[in-house]
CSV table of C-alpha atoms and ligand atoms in Angstrom, one decimal:
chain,number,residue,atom,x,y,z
U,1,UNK,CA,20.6,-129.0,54.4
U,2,UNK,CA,20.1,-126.7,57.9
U,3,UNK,CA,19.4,-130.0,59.8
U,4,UNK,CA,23.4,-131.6,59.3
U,5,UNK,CA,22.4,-134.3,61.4
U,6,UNK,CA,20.2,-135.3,58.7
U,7,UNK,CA,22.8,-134.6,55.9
U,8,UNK,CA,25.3,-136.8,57.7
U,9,UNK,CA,22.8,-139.5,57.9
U,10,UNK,CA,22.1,-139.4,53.9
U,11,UNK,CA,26.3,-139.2,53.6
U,12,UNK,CA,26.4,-142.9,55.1
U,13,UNK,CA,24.7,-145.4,53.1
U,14,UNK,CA,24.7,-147.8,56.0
U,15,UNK,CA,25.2,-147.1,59.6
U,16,UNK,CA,26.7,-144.4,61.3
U,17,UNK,CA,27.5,-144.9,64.8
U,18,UNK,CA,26.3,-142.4,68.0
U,19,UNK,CA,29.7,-141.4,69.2
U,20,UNK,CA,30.8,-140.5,65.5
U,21,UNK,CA,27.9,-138.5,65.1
U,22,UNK,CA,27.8,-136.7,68.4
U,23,UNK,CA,31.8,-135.9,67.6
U,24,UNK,CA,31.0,-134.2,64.2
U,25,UNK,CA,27.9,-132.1,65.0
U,26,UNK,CA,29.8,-131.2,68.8
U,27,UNK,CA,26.6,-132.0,70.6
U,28,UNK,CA,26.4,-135.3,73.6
U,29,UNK,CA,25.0,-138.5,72.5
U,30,UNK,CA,22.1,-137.6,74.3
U,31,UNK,CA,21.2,-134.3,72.2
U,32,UNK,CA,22.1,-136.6,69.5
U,33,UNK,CA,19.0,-139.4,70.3
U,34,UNK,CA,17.0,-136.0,71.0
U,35,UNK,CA,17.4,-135.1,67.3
U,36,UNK,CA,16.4,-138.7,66.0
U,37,UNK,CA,13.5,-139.1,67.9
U,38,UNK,CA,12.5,-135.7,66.5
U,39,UNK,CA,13.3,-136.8,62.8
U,40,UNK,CA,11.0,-140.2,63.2
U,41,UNK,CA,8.3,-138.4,64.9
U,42,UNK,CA,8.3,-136.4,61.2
U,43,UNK,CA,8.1,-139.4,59.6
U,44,UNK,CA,12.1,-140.4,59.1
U,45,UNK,CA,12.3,-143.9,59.1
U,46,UNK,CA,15.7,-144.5,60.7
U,47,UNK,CA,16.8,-147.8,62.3
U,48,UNK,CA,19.1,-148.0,65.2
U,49,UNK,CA,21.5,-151.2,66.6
U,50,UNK,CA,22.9,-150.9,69.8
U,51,UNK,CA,26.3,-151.8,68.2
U,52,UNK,CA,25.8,-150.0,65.0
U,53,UNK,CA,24.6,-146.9,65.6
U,54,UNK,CA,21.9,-145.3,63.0
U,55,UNK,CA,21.1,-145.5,59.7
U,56,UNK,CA,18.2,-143.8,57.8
U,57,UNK,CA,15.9,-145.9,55.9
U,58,UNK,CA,13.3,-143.3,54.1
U,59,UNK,CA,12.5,-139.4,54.8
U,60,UNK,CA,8.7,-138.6,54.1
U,61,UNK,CA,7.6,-138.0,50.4
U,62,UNK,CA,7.1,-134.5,51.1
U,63,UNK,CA,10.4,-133.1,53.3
U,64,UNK,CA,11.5,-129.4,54.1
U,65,UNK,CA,15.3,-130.5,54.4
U,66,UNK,CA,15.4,-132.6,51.0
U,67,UNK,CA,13.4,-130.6,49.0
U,68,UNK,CA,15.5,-127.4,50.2
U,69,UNK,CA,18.6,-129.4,49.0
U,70,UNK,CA,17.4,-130.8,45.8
U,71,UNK,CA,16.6,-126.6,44.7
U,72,UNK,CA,19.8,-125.6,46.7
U,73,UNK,CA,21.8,-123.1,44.2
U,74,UNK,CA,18.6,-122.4,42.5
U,75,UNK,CA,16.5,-119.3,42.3
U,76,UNK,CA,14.1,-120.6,45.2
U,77,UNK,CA,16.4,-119.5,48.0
U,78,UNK,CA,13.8,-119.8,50.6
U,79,UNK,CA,12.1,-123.3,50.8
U,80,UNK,CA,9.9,-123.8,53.4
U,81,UNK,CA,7.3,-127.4,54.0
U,82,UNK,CA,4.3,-126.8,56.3
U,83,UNK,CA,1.6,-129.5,57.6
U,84,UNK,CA,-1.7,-127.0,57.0
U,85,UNK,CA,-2.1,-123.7,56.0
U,86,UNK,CA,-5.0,-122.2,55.1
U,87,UNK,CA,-3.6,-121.6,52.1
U,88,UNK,CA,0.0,-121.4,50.2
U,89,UNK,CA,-1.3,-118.5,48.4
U,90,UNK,CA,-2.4,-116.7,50.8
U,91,UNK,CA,0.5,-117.0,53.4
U,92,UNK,CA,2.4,-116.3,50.2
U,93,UNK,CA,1.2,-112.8,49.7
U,94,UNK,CA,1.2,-112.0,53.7
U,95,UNK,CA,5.0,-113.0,54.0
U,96,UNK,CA,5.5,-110.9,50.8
U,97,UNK,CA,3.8,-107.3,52.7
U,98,UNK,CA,5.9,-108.0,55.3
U,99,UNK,CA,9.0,-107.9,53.0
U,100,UNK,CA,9.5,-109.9,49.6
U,101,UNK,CA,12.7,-112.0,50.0
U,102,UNK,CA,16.0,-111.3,47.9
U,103,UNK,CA,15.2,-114.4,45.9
U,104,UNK,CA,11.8,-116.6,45.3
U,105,UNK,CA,10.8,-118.2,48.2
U,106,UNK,CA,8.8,-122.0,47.4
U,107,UNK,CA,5.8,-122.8,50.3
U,108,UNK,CA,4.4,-126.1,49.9
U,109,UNK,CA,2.0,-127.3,52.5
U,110,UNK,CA,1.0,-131.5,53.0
U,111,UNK,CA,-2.8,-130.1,53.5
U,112,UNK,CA,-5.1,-126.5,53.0
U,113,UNK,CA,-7.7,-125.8,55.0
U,114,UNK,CA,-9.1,-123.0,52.5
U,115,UNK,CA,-7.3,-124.6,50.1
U,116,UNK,CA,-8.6,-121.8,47.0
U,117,UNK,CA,-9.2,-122.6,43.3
U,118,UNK,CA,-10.0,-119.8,40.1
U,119,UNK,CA,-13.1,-117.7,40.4
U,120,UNK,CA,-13.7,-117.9,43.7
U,121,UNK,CA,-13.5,-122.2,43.8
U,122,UNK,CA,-12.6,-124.3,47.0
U,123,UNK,CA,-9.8,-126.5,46.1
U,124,UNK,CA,-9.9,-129.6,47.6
U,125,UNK,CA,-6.5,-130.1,49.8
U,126,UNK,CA,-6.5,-133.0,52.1
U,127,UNK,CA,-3.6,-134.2,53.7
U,128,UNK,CA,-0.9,-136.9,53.1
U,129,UNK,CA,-1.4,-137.0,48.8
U,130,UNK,CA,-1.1,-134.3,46.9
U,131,UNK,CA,1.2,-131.1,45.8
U,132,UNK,CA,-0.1,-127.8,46.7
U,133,UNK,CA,2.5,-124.9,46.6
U,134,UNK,CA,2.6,-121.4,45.8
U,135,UNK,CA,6.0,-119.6,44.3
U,136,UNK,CA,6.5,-116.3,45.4
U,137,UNK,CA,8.6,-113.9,43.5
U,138,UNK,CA,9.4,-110.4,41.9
U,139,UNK,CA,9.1,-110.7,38.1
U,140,UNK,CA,11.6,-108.7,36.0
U,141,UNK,CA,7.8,-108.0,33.8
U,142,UNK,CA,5.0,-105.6,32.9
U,143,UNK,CA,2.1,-106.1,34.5
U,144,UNK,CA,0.6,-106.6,31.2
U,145,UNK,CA,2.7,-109.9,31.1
U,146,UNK,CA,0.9,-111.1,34.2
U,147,UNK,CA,-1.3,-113.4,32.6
U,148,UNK,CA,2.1,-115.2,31.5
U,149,UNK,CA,3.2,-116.2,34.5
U,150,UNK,CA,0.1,-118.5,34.0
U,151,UNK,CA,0.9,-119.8,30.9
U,152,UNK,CA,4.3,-120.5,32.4
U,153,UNK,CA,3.5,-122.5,35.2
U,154,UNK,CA,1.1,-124.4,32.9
U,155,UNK,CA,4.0,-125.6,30.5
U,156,UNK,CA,6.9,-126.4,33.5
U,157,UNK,CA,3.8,-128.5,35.3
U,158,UNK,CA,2.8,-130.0,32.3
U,159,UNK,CA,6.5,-130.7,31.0
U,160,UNK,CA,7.2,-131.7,34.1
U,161,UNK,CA,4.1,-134.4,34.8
U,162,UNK,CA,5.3,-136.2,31.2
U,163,UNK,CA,9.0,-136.4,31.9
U,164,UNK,CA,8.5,-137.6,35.4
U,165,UNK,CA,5.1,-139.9,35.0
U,166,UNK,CA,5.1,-140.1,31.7
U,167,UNK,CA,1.3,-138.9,31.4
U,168,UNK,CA,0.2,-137.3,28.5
U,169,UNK,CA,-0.6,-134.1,30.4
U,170,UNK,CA,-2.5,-131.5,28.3
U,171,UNK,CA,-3.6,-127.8,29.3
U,172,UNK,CA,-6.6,-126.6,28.8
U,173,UNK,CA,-7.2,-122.3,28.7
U,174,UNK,CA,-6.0,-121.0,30.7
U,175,UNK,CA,-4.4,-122.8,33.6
U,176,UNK,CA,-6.3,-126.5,33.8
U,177,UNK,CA,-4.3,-129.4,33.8
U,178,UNK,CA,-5.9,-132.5,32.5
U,179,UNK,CA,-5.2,-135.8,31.3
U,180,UNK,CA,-8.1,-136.8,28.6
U,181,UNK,CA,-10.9,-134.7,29.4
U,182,UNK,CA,-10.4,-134.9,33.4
U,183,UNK,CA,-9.0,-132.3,35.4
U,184,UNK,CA,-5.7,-132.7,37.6
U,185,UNK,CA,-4.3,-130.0,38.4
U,186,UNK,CA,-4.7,-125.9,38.2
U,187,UNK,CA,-2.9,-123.0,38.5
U,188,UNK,CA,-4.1,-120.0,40.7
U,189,UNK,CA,-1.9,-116.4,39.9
U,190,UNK,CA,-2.4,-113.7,41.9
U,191,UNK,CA,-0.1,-110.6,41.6
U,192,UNK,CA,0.1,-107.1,42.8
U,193,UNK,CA,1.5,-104.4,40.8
U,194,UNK,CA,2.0,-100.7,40.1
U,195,UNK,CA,1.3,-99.3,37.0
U,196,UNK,CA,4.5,-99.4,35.6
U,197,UNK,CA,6.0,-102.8,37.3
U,198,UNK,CA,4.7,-106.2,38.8
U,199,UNK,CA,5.4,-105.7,42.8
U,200,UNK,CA,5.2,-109.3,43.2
U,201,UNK,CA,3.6,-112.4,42.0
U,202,UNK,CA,2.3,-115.8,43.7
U,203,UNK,CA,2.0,-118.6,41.5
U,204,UNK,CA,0.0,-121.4,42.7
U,205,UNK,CA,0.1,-124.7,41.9
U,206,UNK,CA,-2.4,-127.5,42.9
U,207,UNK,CA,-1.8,-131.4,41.7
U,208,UNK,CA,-3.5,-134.2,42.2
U,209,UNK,CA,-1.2,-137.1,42.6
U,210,UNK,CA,-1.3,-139.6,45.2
U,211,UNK,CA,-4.9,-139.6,45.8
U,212,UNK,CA,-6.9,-142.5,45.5
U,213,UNK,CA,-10.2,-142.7,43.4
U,214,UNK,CA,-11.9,-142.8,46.9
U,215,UNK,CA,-10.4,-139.7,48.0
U,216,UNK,CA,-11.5,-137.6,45.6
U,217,UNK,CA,-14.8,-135.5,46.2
U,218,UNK,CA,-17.5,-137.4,45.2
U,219,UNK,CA,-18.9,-134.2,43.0
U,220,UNK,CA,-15.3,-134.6,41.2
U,221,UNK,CA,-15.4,-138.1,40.8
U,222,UNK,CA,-16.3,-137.9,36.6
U,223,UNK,CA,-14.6,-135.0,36.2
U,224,UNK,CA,-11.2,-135.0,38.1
U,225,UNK,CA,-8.2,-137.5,38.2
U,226,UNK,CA,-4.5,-138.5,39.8
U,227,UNK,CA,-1.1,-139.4,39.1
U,228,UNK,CA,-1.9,-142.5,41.0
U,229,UNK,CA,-5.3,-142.9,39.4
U,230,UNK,CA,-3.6,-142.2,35.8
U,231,UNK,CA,-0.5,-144.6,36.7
U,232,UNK,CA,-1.6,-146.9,39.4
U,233,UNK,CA,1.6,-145.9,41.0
U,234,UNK,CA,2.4,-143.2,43.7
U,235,UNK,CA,5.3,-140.2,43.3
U,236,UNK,CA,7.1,-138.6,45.9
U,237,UNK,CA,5.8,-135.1,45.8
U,238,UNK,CA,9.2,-133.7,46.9
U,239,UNK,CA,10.2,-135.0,43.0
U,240,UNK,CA,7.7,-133.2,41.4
U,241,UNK,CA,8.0,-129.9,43.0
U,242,UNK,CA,11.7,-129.8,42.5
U,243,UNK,CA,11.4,-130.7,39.1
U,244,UNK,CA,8.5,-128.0,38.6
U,245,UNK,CA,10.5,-125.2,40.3
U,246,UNK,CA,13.4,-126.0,38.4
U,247,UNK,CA,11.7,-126.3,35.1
U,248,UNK,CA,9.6,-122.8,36.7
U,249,UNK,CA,12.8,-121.2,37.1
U,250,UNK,CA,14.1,-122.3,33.2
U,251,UNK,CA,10.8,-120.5,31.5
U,252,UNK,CA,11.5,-117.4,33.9
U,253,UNK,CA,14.8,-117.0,32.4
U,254,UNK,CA,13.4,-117.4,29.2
U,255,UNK,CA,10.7,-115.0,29.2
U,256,UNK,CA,12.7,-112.9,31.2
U,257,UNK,CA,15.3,-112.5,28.5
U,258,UNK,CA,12.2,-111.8,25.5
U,259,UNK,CA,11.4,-114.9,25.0
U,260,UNK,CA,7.7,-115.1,25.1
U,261,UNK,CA,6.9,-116.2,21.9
U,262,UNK,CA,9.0,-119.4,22.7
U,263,UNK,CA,7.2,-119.6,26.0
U,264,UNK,CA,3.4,-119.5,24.0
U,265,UNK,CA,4.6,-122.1,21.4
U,266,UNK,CA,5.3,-124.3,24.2
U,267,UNK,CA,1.9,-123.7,25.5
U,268,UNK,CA,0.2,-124.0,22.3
U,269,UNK,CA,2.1,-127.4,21.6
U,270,UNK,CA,0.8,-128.6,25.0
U,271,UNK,CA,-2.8,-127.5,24.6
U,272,UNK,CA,-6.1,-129.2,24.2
U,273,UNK,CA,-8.1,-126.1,23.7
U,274,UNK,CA,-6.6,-125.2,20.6
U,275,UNK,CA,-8.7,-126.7,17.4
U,276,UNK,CA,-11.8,-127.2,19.8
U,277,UNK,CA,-15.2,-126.5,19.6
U,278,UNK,CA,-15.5,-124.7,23.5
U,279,UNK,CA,-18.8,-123.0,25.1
U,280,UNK,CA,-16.9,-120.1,27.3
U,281,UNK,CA,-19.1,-118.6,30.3
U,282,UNK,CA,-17.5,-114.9,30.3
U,283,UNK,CA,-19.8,-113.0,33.5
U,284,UNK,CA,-23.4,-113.2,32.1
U,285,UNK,CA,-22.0,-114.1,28.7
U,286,UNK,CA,-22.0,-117.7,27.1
U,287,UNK,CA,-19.7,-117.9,23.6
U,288,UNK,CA,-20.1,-120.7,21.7
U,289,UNK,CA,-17.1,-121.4,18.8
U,290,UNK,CA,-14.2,-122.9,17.4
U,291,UNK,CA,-10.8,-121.7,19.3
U,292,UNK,CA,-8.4,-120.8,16.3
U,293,UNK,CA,-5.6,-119.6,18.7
U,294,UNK,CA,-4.4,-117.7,22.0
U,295,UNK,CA,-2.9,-114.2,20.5
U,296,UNK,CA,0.5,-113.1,22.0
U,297,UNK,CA,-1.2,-111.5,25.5
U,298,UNK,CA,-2.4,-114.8,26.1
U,299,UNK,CA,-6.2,-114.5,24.7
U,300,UNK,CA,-8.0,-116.8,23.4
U,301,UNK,CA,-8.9,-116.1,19.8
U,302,UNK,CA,-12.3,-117.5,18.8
U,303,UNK,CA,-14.3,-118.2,15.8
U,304,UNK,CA,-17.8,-118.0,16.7
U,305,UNK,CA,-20.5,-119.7,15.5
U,306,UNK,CA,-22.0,-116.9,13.1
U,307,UNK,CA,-18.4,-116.6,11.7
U,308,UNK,CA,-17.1,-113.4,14.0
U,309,UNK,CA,-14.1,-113.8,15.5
U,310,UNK,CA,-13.5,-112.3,18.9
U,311,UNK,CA,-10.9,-113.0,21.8
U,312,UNK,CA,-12.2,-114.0,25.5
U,313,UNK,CA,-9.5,-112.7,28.5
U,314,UNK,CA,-11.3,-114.8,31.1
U,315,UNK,CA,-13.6,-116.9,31.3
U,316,UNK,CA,-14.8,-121.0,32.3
U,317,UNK,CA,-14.6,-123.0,29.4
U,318,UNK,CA,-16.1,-126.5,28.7
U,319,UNK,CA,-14.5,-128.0,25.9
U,320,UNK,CA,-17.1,-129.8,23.3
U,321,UNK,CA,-15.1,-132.1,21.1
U,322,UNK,CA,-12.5,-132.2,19.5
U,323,UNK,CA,-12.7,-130.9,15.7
U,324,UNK,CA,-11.2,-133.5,12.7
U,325,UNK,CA,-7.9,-132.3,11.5
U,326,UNK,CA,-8.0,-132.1,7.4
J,401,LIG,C1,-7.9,-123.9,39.7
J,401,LIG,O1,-7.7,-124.7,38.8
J,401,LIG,O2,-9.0,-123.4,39.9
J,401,LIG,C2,-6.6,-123.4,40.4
J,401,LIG,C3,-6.3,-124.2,41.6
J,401,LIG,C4,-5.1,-123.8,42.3
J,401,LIG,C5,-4.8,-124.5,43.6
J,401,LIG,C6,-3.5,-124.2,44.2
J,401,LIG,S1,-3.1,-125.3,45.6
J,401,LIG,C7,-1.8,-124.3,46.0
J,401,LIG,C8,-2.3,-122.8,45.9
J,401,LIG,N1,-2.9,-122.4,47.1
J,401,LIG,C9,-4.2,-122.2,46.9
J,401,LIG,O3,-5.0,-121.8,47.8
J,401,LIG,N2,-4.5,-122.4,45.6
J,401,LIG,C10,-3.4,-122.8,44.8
């Protein structure tokens, strides 16, 4: 953790006294009240007694410090936690022109101002509730596997919001989180490449989670959902990012090593798109069918109406119902 002061705070369940603390990090007791007044005023809840010293109650639910330790010896080398970007993406791919770094580097920021969603979207980012982060790394892929980096953040968010929530997350095509038929989360890629290798790719992942009903964009208000709206209970988004980085960082070693096809069973387990009757708008196009199955690339493979079956690379899909199972 870079800020020790903080890591020696965490170290003592109770209180740690000003005189021990300003002999172990070498600084005076005064630098030392300095540094606590600049934890609290970033939300560290830390009490102090005159003849105990400090003790630290609660760090916000979205931290630089604990995140970076709870992904230290992982692939996400670089953890950083703004306020307010424009967006996590975007910062993402500036930082990487100016040179990529060795390892990935994790941005989450508390609030977006241009916060961006697929095919050309706003995505709703206010402050204080939700996760929005971007992963920046160099794939080991062809850029032909692009599209699975999608499919990848998909499953470890999806995994991720069961284990930790316990929601019945499902995904629909090809990056919508929802739970029922309302929409929590999404996944924006964006990656550059050469012809023959993936320069580097941002993976961006927006969740609802601690946002109230109230909160939520009154356009969104049928269509949209929250942890907290799902649960009735808040998260600490610091939790959830760790675990989805982590579980990131799993599927990247898997596909990484040839595993795709283990990767796209995941996905196909966790899908609602599969089986469904879906109406696709494709440009000026609007497909009407069954979806029997996404191929190995990632397409969905569907079974129009008038019995053809073609496969759809992009594309907004509205789902229609859900077909019987025999
Ligand atoms: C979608 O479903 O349309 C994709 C939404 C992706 C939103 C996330 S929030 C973090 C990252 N930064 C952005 O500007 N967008 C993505």
């Amino acid at each position: 953790m870079p800020d020790s002061l903080l890591r020696l705070l965490k170290q003592h369940d109770g209180f740690v006294s000003g005189e021990q603390l300003s002999r172990t990090l070498g600084i005076s007791r005064a630098a030392v009240w300095k540094k606590i007044r600049a934890l609290r005023s970033r939300g560290c809840v830390i009490e102090s007694l005159p003849s105990r010293g400090y003790s630290l109650k609660k760090t916000p639910d979205l931290f630089g410090e604990t995140l970076a330790e709870a992904l230290r010896g992982s692939f996400w080398r670089d953890v950083r936690v703004l306020d307010s970007v424009d967006s996590t993406n975007d910062l993402c791919i500036e930082i990487a022109r100016e040179g990529l770094p060795s390892g990935g580097l994790l941005l989450a920021a508390d609030s977006q101002r241009k916060g961006k969603g697929r095919l050309g979207r706003v995505w709703a980012s206010p402050g204080g509730m939700n996760v929005h982060m971007s992963l920046l790394f160099r794939p080991a892929l062809p850029p032909r596997d692009a599209p699975m980096l999608t499919f990848l953040a998909a499953v470890a968010a999806a995994e991720t919001l069961r284990a930790l929530c316990g929601m019945p997350v499902e995904i629909k095509w090809p990056n919508d989180l929802l739970v029922g038929e309302k929409k929590l989360g999404g996944i924006l890629t964006e990656v550059r490449s050469d012809p023959d290798r993936i320069l580097f790719a941002v993976v961006g992942v927006g969740i609802n989670v601690n946002m109230r009903r109230t909160a939520l964009p009154s356009a969104l208000r049928k269509t949209a959902t929250s942890v907290r709206i799902e649960t009735g209970r808040d998260f600490p988004r610091n939790d959830l990012i760790a675990a989805l980085a982590l579980g990131f960082e799993r599927w990247l070693t898997v596909i990484s090593g040839g595993g795709r096809d283990r990767l796209l069973d995941a996905w196909k387990g966790l899908s609602s798109t599969i089986g469904r009757d879906v109406e696709i708008r494709s440009g000026n196009e609007i497909i009407t069918g069954n979806v029997q199955d996404i191929d190995e690339n990632g397409l969905l493979v569907l079974r129009a109406y008038n019995g053809t079956v073609r496969k759809v690379s992009v594309g907004d899909v509205t789902q229609l119902r859900r077909t019987a199972t025999p």
